mmCIF file of C-alpha atoms in Angstrom:
data_model
loop_
_atom_site.group_PDB
_atom_site.id
_atom_site.type_symbol
_atom_site.label_atom_id
_atom_site.label_comp_id
_atom_site.label_asym_id
_atom_site.label_seq_id
_atom_site.Cartn_x
_atom_site.Cartn_y
_atom_site.Cartn_z
ATOM 1 C CA ALA U 1 -21.265 -8.092 11.491
ATOM 2 C CA GLU U 2 -22.192 -9.574 13.951
ATOM 3 C CA ASN U 3 -21.814 -13.082 12.900
ATOM 4 C CA ASN U 4 -18.222 -12.346 10.975
ATOM 5 C CA PRO U 5 -16.511 -15.203 13.043
ATOM 6 C CA VAL U 6 -13.160 -14.529 14.964
ATOM 7 C CA PRO U 7 -9.807 -16.536 15.002
ATOM 8 C CA ILE U 8 -9.730 -19.599 17.024
ATOM 9 C CA GLU U 9 -6.843 -20.151 19.156
ATOM 10 C CA VAL U 10 -5.539 -24.122 18.590
ATOM 11 C CA LYS U 11 -5.002 -26.147 21.851
ATOM 12 C CA ASN U 12 -1.624 -26.731 23.101
ATOM 13 C CA GLN U 13 0.133 -24.285 20.443
ATOM 14 C CA PRO U 14 -0.716 -20.768 22.157
ATOM 15 C CA GLY U 15 -0.105 -18.178 19.395
ATOM 16 C CA PHE U 16 -1.758 -20.440 16.875
ATOM 17 C CA PHE U 17 -5.056 -19.590 14.736
ATOM 18 C CA THR U 18 -7.322 -21.253 13.043
ATOM 19 C CA ILE U 19 -9.307 -18.098 10.999
ATOM 20 C CA PRO U 20 -12.768 -19.978 10.255
ATOM 21 C CA ARG U 21 -14.745 -19.308 6.939
ATOM 22 C CA TRP U 22 -17.931 -17.109 6.685
ATOM 23 C CA PRO U 23 -19.840 -18.952 4.240
ATOM 24 C CA ILE U 24 -22.090 -15.589 3.388
ATOM 25 C CA LEU U 25 -19.410 -14.262 1.825
ATOM 26 C CA GLY U 26 -18.990 -16.588 -1.408
ATOM 27 C CA TYR U 27 -22.758 -15.086 -2.321
ATOM 28 C CA LEU U 28 -21.735 -11.812 -1.694
ATOM 29 C CA LYS U 29 -18.716 -12.214 -3.779
ATOM 30 C CA ASN U 30 -20.756 -13.223 -6.293
ATOM 31 C CA LEU U 31 -23.055 -10.855 -6.037
ATOM 32 C CA ALA U 32 -21.105 -8.039 -5.634
ATOM 33 C CA LYS U 33 -19.520 -8.661 -9.196
ATOM 34 C CA LYS U 34 -22.282 -9.220 -10.990
ATOM 35 C CA ASN U 35 -23.631 -5.607 -9.420
ATOM 36 C CA SER U 36 -20.265 -4.441 -11.264
ATOM 37 C CA GLU U 37 -21.102 -5.171 -14.168
ATOM 38 C CA GLU U 38 -24.997 -4.609 -14.158
ATOM 39 C CA PRO U 39 -25.935 -1.971 -11.206
ATOM 40 C CA ARG U 40 -29.070 -2.027 -9.027
ATOM 41 C CA GLN U 41 -29.600 0.017 -6.629
ATOM 42 C CA GLU U 42 -31.087 -1.996 -4.044
ATOM 43 C CA VAL U 43 -28.390 -4.536 -4.339
ATOM 44 C CA THR U 44 -25.833 -1.295 -3.974
ATOM 45 C CA LYS U 45 -27.412 -0.307 -1.144
ATOM 46 C CA PHE U 46 -27.426 -3.314 0.359
ATOM 47 C CA LEU U 47 -23.659 -4.314 -0.273
ATOM 48 C CA ILE U 48 -22.908 -0.615 1.330
ATOM 49 C CA GLU U 49 -24.968 -1.489 4.429
ATOM 50 C CA PHE U 50 -22.988 -4.915 5.064
ATOM 51 C CA ILE U 51 -19.242 -3.083 3.773
ATOM 52 C CA ASP U 52 -20.545 -0.428 6.497
ATOM 53 C CA SER U 53 -21.502 -2.533 8.818
ATOM 54 C CA ILE U 54 -18.004 -4.685 8.871
ATOM 55 C CA ILE U 55 -15.821 -1.314 9.593
ATOM 56 C CA GLU U 56 -17.444 -0.117 12.156
ATOM 57 C CA ASN U 57 -17.636 -3.304 14.139
ATOM 58 C CA GLU U 58 -14.123 -3.685 12.816
ATOM 59 C CA THR U 59 -13.262 -0.316 14.187
ATOM 60 C CA LYS U 60 -14.744 -0.433 17.702
ATOM 61 C CA GLY U 61 -13.554 -3.953 18.556
ATOM 62 C CA LYS U 62 -11.307 -6.172 16.051
ATOM 63 C CA VAL U 63 -12.583 -9.558 14.830
ATOM 64 C CA ASP U 64 -9.367 -9.835 13.182
ATOM 65 C CA ASN U 65 -10.371 -12.244 10.355
ATOM 66 C CA PHE U 66 -8.404 -11.353 7.734
ATOM 67 C CA ARG U 67 -11.037 -14.149 5.425
ATOM 68 C CA THR U 68 -13.507 -11.144 6.329
ATOM 69 C CA ASN U 69 -11.096 -8.539 5.495
ATOM 70 C CA GLU U 70 -9.909 -9.985 2.426
ATOM 71 C CA THR U 71 -13.261 -10.096 1.199
ATOM 72 C CA ILE U 72 -14.285 -6.493 2.318
ATOM 73 C CA ILE U 73 -11.976 -5.211 -0.133
ATOM 74 C CA GLU U 74 -12.648 -6.736 -2.504
ATOM 75 C CA LEU U 75 -16.470 -5.858 -2.447
ATOM 76 C CA ILE U 76 -15.844 -2.507 -1.692
ATOM 77 C CA SER U 77 -13.506 -2.483 -5.230
ATOM 78 C CA TYR U 78 -16.848 -3.883 -7.091
ATOM 79 C CA LEU U 79 -18.908 -0.669 -5.741
ATOM 80 C CA PRO U 80 -20.177 2.204 -8.147
ATOM 81 C CA LYS U 81 -17.454 5.030 -8.233
ATOM 82 C CA SER U 82 -19.303 7.156 -6.561
ATOM 83 C CA GLU U 83 -20.156 5.052 -3.871
ATOM 84 C CA ILE U 84 -15.911 4.511 -2.912
ATOM 85 C CA LYS U 85 -15.708 6.374 -0.122
ATOM 86 C CA GLU U 86 -12.703 7.516 2.068
ATOM 87 C CA LYS U 87 -14.000 5.988 5.227
ATOM 88 C CA HIS U 88 -13.507 2.496 2.957
ATOM 89 C CA ILE U 89 -9.906 3.097 2.748
ATOM 90 C CA ASN U 90 -8.868 4.038 5.790
ATOM 91 C CA PHE U 91 -10.380 0.287 6.573
ATOM 92 C CA VAL U 92 -7.300 -1.088 5.125
ATOM 93 C CA SER U 93 -5.825 0.972 8.191
ATOM 94 C CA THR U 94 -7.322 -0.420 10.523
ATOM 95 C CA ILE U 95 -6.979 -4.066 9.335
ATOM 96 C CA THR U 96 -3.174 -3.795 9.242
ATOM 97 C CA GLU U 97 -3.004 -3.940 12.789
ATOM 98 C CA THR U 98 -3.068 -7.218 13.497
ATOM 99 C CA LYS U 99 -1.190 -9.892 14.415
ATOM 100 C CA LEU U 100 -2.312 -12.409 12.353
ATOM 101 C CA LYS U 101 -0.334 -12.297 8.167
ATOM 102 C CA SER U 102 -2.052 -10.072 5.610
ATOM 103 C CA THR U 103 -1.022 -11.609 3.098
ATOM 104 C CA LEU U 104 -4.073 -11.908 1.644
ATOM 105 C CA VAL U 105 -5.310 -9.066 2.067
ATOM 106 C CA ALA U 106 -2.496 -7.234 0.230
ATOM 107 C CA VAL U 107 -3.147 -10.020 -2.483
ATOM 108 C CA LYS U 108 -6.630 -7.842 -2.681
ATOM 109 C CA LEU U 109 -5.096 -4.649 -2.714
ATOM 110 C CA LYS U 110 -2.795 -5.414 -5.395
ATOM 111 C CA ASP U 111 -5.374 -7.276 -7.619
ATOM 112 C CA TYR U 112 -8.830 -5.664 -6.898
ATOM 113 C CA LEU U 113 -8.520 -2.264 -4.859
ATOM 114 C CA ILE U 114 -5.443 -0.515 -6.912
ATOM 115 C CA PRO U 115 -6.645 -1.353 -10.154
ATOM 116 C CA ARG U 116 -10.393 -0.027 -9.566
ATOM 117 C CA LEU U 117 -9.017 2.777 -7.943
ATOM 118 C CA LEU U 118 -6.540 3.572 -11.141
ATOM 119 C CA SER U 119 -9.376 2.943 -13.374
ATOM 120 C CA ILE U 120 -11.676 5.305 -11.754
ATOM 121 C CA GLN U 121 -9.098 7.801 -12.143
ATOM 122 C CA ALA U 122 -9.948 8.275 -7.858
ATOM 123 C CA LYS U 123 -6.396 10.130 -6.947
ATOM 124 C CA ASP U 124 -7.385 11.472 -3.551
ATOM 125 C CA LEU U 125 -8.271 7.487 -2.426
ATOM 126 C CA LEU U 126 -4.940 6.606 -3.689
ATOM 127 C CA LEU U 127 -2.739 8.775 -2.231
ATOM 128 C CA THR U 128 -4.832 8.273 0.715
ATOM 129 C CA LEU U 129 -4.298 3.945 0.253
ATOM 130 C CA PHE U 130 -0.418 4.664 -0.717
ATOM 131 C CA GLN U 131 0.007 6.863 3.133
ATOM 132 C CA ILE U 132 -0.949 3.363 4.284
ATOM 133 C CA ILE U 133 0.819 1.226 2.607
ATOM 134 C CA LEU U 134 4.017 2.767 2.791
ATOM 135 C CA ASN U 135 4.860 2.935 6.130
ATOM 136 C CA PHE U 136 6.491 1.155 8.331
ATOM 137 C CA LYS U 137 6.945 -0.428 12.014
ATOM 138 C CA ASP U 138 9.019 -1.714 14.904
ATOM 139 C CA ALA U 139 10.260 -5.317 14.213
ATOM 140 C CA PRO U 140 9.420 -7.927 16.313
ATOM 141 C CA LYS U 141 12.630 -8.297 19.051
ATOM 142 C CA ASN U 142 13.440 -11.970 17.091
ATOM 143 C CA SER U 143 14.234 -9.947 14.083
ATOM 144 C CA HIS U 144 17.570 -8.813 12.996
ATOM 145 C CA LYS U 145 15.587 -5.792 11.554
ATOM 146 C CA LYS U 146 14.607 -2.599 13.349
ATOM 147 C CA TYR U 147 12.254 -1.586 11.230
ATOM 148 C CA ILE U 148 9.560 -3.246 8.871
ATOM 149 C CA PRO U 149 6.687 -2.725 6.367
ATOM 150 C CA MET U 150 3.314 -3.020 7.418
ATOM 151 C CA PHE U 151 2.522 -5.387 5.123
ATOM 152 C CA GLU U 152 4.462 -8.626 4.141
ATOM 153 C CA ARG U 153 8.122 -7.289 2.255
ATOM 154 C CA TYR U 154 6.821 -9.722 -1.005
ATOM 155 C CA TRP U 155 3.867 -8.508 -1.689
ATOM 156 C CA LEU U 156 4.166 -5.094 -1.043
ATOM 157 C CA LYS U 157 7.332 -5.227 -3.563
ATOM 158 C CA LYS U 158 4.690 -7.042 -6.531
ATOM 159 C CA THR U 159 1.774 -4.463 -5.641
ATOM 160 C CA LEU U 160 4.306 -0.893 -6.404
ATOM 161 C CA ASP U 161 6.842 -2.992 -9.427
ATOM 162 C CA GLN U 162 3.017 -3.797 -10.460
ATOM 163 C CA HIS U 163 1.419 -0.431 -10.096
ATOM 164 C CA SER U 164 4.226 2.174 -9.434
ATOM 165 C CA LYS U 165 4.091 3.427 -13.290
ATOM 166 C CA ALA U 166 0.242 3.834 -14.062
ATOM 167 C CA ILE U 167 0.124 5.782 -10.265
ATOM 168 C CA GLY U 168 2.290 8.177 -11.364
ATOM 169 C CA GLN U 169 1.273 8.919 -14.447
ATOM 170 C CA LEU U 170 -2.442 9.022 -12.665
ATOM 171 C CA CYS U 171 -0.915 11.171 -9.270
ATOM 172 C CA GLY U 172 1.854 12.209 -10.093
ATOM 173 C CA VAL U 173 4.555 13.871 -7.855
ATOM 174 C CA SER U 174 2.188 13.664 -5.544
ATOM 175 C CA ALA U 175 2.821 9.997 -4.994
ATOM 176 C CA ALA U 176 6.330 10.865 -5.015
ATOM 177 C CA LYS U 177 6.062 12.965 -2.243
ATOM 178 C CA ILE U 178 4.748 9.822 0.295
ATOM 179 C CA GLY U 179 7.845 8.051 -0.311
ATOM 180 C CA ILE U 180 9.957 11.231 0.041
ATOM 181 C CA ALA U 181 8.222 11.241 3.779
ATOM 182 C CA LYS U 182 8.484 7.993 4.880
ATOM 183 C CA ILE U 183 12.386 7.537 3.297
ATOM 184 C CA LYS U 184 12.542 11.189 5.694
ATOM 185 C CA GLU U 185 10.964 9.777 8.701
ATOM 186 C CA LEU U 186 12.899 6.384 8.791
ATOM 187 C CA ALA U 187 16.187 8.428 8.092
ATOM 188 C CA GLU U 188 15.494 9.968 11.018
ATOM 189 C CA LYS U 189 14.865 6.706 13.393
ATOM 190 C CA ASP U 190 18.180 5.161 11.634
ATOM 191 C CA LYS U 191 19.963 6.728 9.489
ATOM 192 C CA ASN U 192 22.390 3.264 8.258
ATOM 193 C CA GLU U 193 19.356 1.831 6.242
ATOM 194 C CA PHE U 194 20.336 4.295 3.772
ATOM 195 C CA SER U 195 23.912 4.316 3.815
ATOM 196 C CA VAL U 196 26.170 4.133 1.096
ATOM 197 C CA TRP U 197 26.926 0.809 2.201
ATOM 198 C CA ARG U 198 23.944 -0.679 2.629
ATOM 199 C CA ILE U 199 22.294 0.691 -0.358
ATOM 200 C CA PRO U 200 25.291 0.974 -2.534
ATOM 201 C CA CYS U 201 23.081 1.639 -5.678
ATOM 202 C CA ILE U 202 19.426 3.286 -7.205
ATOM 203 C CA GLU U 203 19.371 1.599 -10.148
ATOM 204 C CA ASP U 204 18.326 -1.902 -10.618
ATOM 205 C CA HIS U 205 21.913 -3.635 -10.317
ATOM 206 C CA GLU U 206 23.584 -7.088 -9.431
ATOM 207 C CA GLN U 207 25.503 -4.897 -6.236
ATOM 208 C CA ARG U 208 21.915 -4.866 -4.329
ATOM 209 C CA ILE U 209 21.752 -8.189 -1.892
ATOM 210 C CA ARG U 210 18.044 -7.565 -1.244
ATOM 211 C CA ASN U 211 15.765 -5.853 -3.393
ATOM 212 C CA ASP U 212 12.932 -6.804 -0.901
ATOM 213 C CA GLU U 213 14.254 -4.529 1.932
ATOM 214 C CA TYR U 214 11.678 -2.125 2.862
ATOM 215 C CA ALA U 215 14.402 0.497 2.180
ATOM 216 C CA TYR U 216 14.956 -0.822 -1.027
ATOM 217 C CA ILE U 217 11.227 -1.098 -1.759
ATOM 218 C CA ILE U 218 10.585 2.166 -0.996
ATOM 219 C CA ILE U 219 13.461 4.053 -2.923
ATOM 220 C CA ASP U 220 12.267 2.280 -5.685
ATOM 221 C CA PHE U 221 8.549 3.170 -5.439
ATOM 222 C CA VAL U 222 10.107 6.908 -5.087
ATOM 223 C CA ARG U 223 12.714 6.291 -8.380
ATOM 224 C CA ASP U 224 10.217 5.362 -10.312
ATOM 225 C CA ILE U 225 7.536 7.861 -9.790
ATOM 226 C CA LEU U 226 10.348 10.221 -10.558
ATOM 227 C CA LEU U 227 10.815 9.148 -13.667
ATOM 228 C CA SER U 228 7.404 8.884 -14.822
ATOM 229 C CA ALA U 229 6.513 12.327 -13.581
ATOM 230 C CA GLU U 230 5.346 15.487 -15.463
ATOM 231 C CA THR U 231 8.179 17.336 -16.256
ATOM 232 C CA GLU U 232 7.979 20.622 -14.693
ATOM 233 C CA ALA U 233 6.471 18.827 -11.332
ATOM 234 C CA ALA U 234 9.192 17.070 -11.158
ATOM 235 C CA ARG U 235 11.578 19.645 -11.560
ATOM 236 C CA ASP U 236 11.023 21.314 -8.722
ATOM 237 C CA LEU U 237 10.346 18.199 -6.697
ATOM 238 C CA LEU U 238 13.777 17.516 -7.524
ATOM 239 C CA GLY U 239 15.220 21.218 -7.059
ATOM 240 C CA GLU U 240 14.080 20.669 -3.715
ATOM 241 C CA LEU U 241 15.440 17.411 -2.753
ATOM 242 C CA LEU U 242 18.980 18.526 -4.073
ATOM 243 C CA ILE U 243 19.359 21.357 -1.656
ATOM 244 C CA ASP U 244 17.798 20.150 1.879
ATOM 245 C CA SER U 245 17.208 16.271 1.866
ATOM 246 C CA PRO U 246 19.225 13.337 3.273
ATOM 247 C CA GLU U 247 21.992 11.575 0.744
ATOM 248 C CA ILE U 248 19.816 9.082 0.328
ATOM 249 C CA LEU U 249 17.012 11.759 -1.760
ATOM 250 C CA ARG U 250 19.853 13.699 -3.253
ATOM 251 C CA ARG U 251 21.293 10.193 -4.857
ATOM 252 C CA ILE U 252 17.714 9.506 -6.426
ATOM 253 C CA ALA U 253 17.376 13.114 -7.281
ATOM 254 C CA LEU U 254 20.277 12.765 -9.391
ATOM 255 C CA HIS U 255 19.586 9.663 -11.247
ATOM 256 C CA THR U 256 16.541 10.644 -11.933
ATOM 257 C CA ILE U 257 18.422 13.809 -13.674
ATOM 258 C CA ASN U 258 20.675 11.360 -15.157
ATOM 259 C CA ARG U 259 18.211 9.199 -16.519
ATOM 260 C CA ARG U 260 16.136 12.481 -17.714
ATOM 261 C CA TYR U 261 18.817 14.380 -18.672
ATOM 262 C CA ASN U 262 17.333 16.407 -22.142
ATOM 263 C CA GLU U 263 14.869 17.852 -19.295
ATOM 264 C CA PHE U 264 16.809 18.175 -15.967
ATOM 265 C CA GLY U 265 20.500 18.641 -17.305
ATOM 266 C CA GLU U 266 20.434 22.554 -16.054
ATOM 267 C CA LEU U 267 19.239 21.506 -12.492
#
């Protein structure tokens, strides 16, 4: 881990960095992929020790090499089911706190880690991961927005569009509750984020101007989970949303009831 190369600031261009490649990472990816197909205990042990050393180092003092970080996400996804731990998921939280773009990390989450967790039905780990990737933060001072997602909007939307249905089927309303908590948190900070003039409709519609805005992304996540969630659990949650929630959550609940009227019409 001590050989993980640090970003190098570009001469005469403050704030711009080149991100060195660590040659060993290509070898480790190939090794991990082969080991996932033909597991060998000593190889698994070596990979875990390497992954954990990077995580420990990054937690103590940030190197912030996103090339290394995205490779670690891929390596984790190749580990045996029993070896993927909560600390590996929490590593995602550590590496989102970066001044550099997180595009490569987001892609590896979408294409490797989330599919892996779904395939092994790691419900609790998925819920932990979505607590992280659905977070938002203050926008930069030069932005016209107040709040933005932890990951680039484009990749967050792509990830949720691709996996929301499967997440809903595995995690049910537990996943929706994470999104609901984020909506409540954001609404408390700025009620205008979810005003009717800004969010004219819950369904996909041409009235939507910016489908990739964080507010829309989180609304769509909750909506899609509720549309696919198990009936009884969804009924209880919809009843709660109709009684005591910000207006936007009542609108999501009514949209769900309308779409699943045969199940929830009595609400």
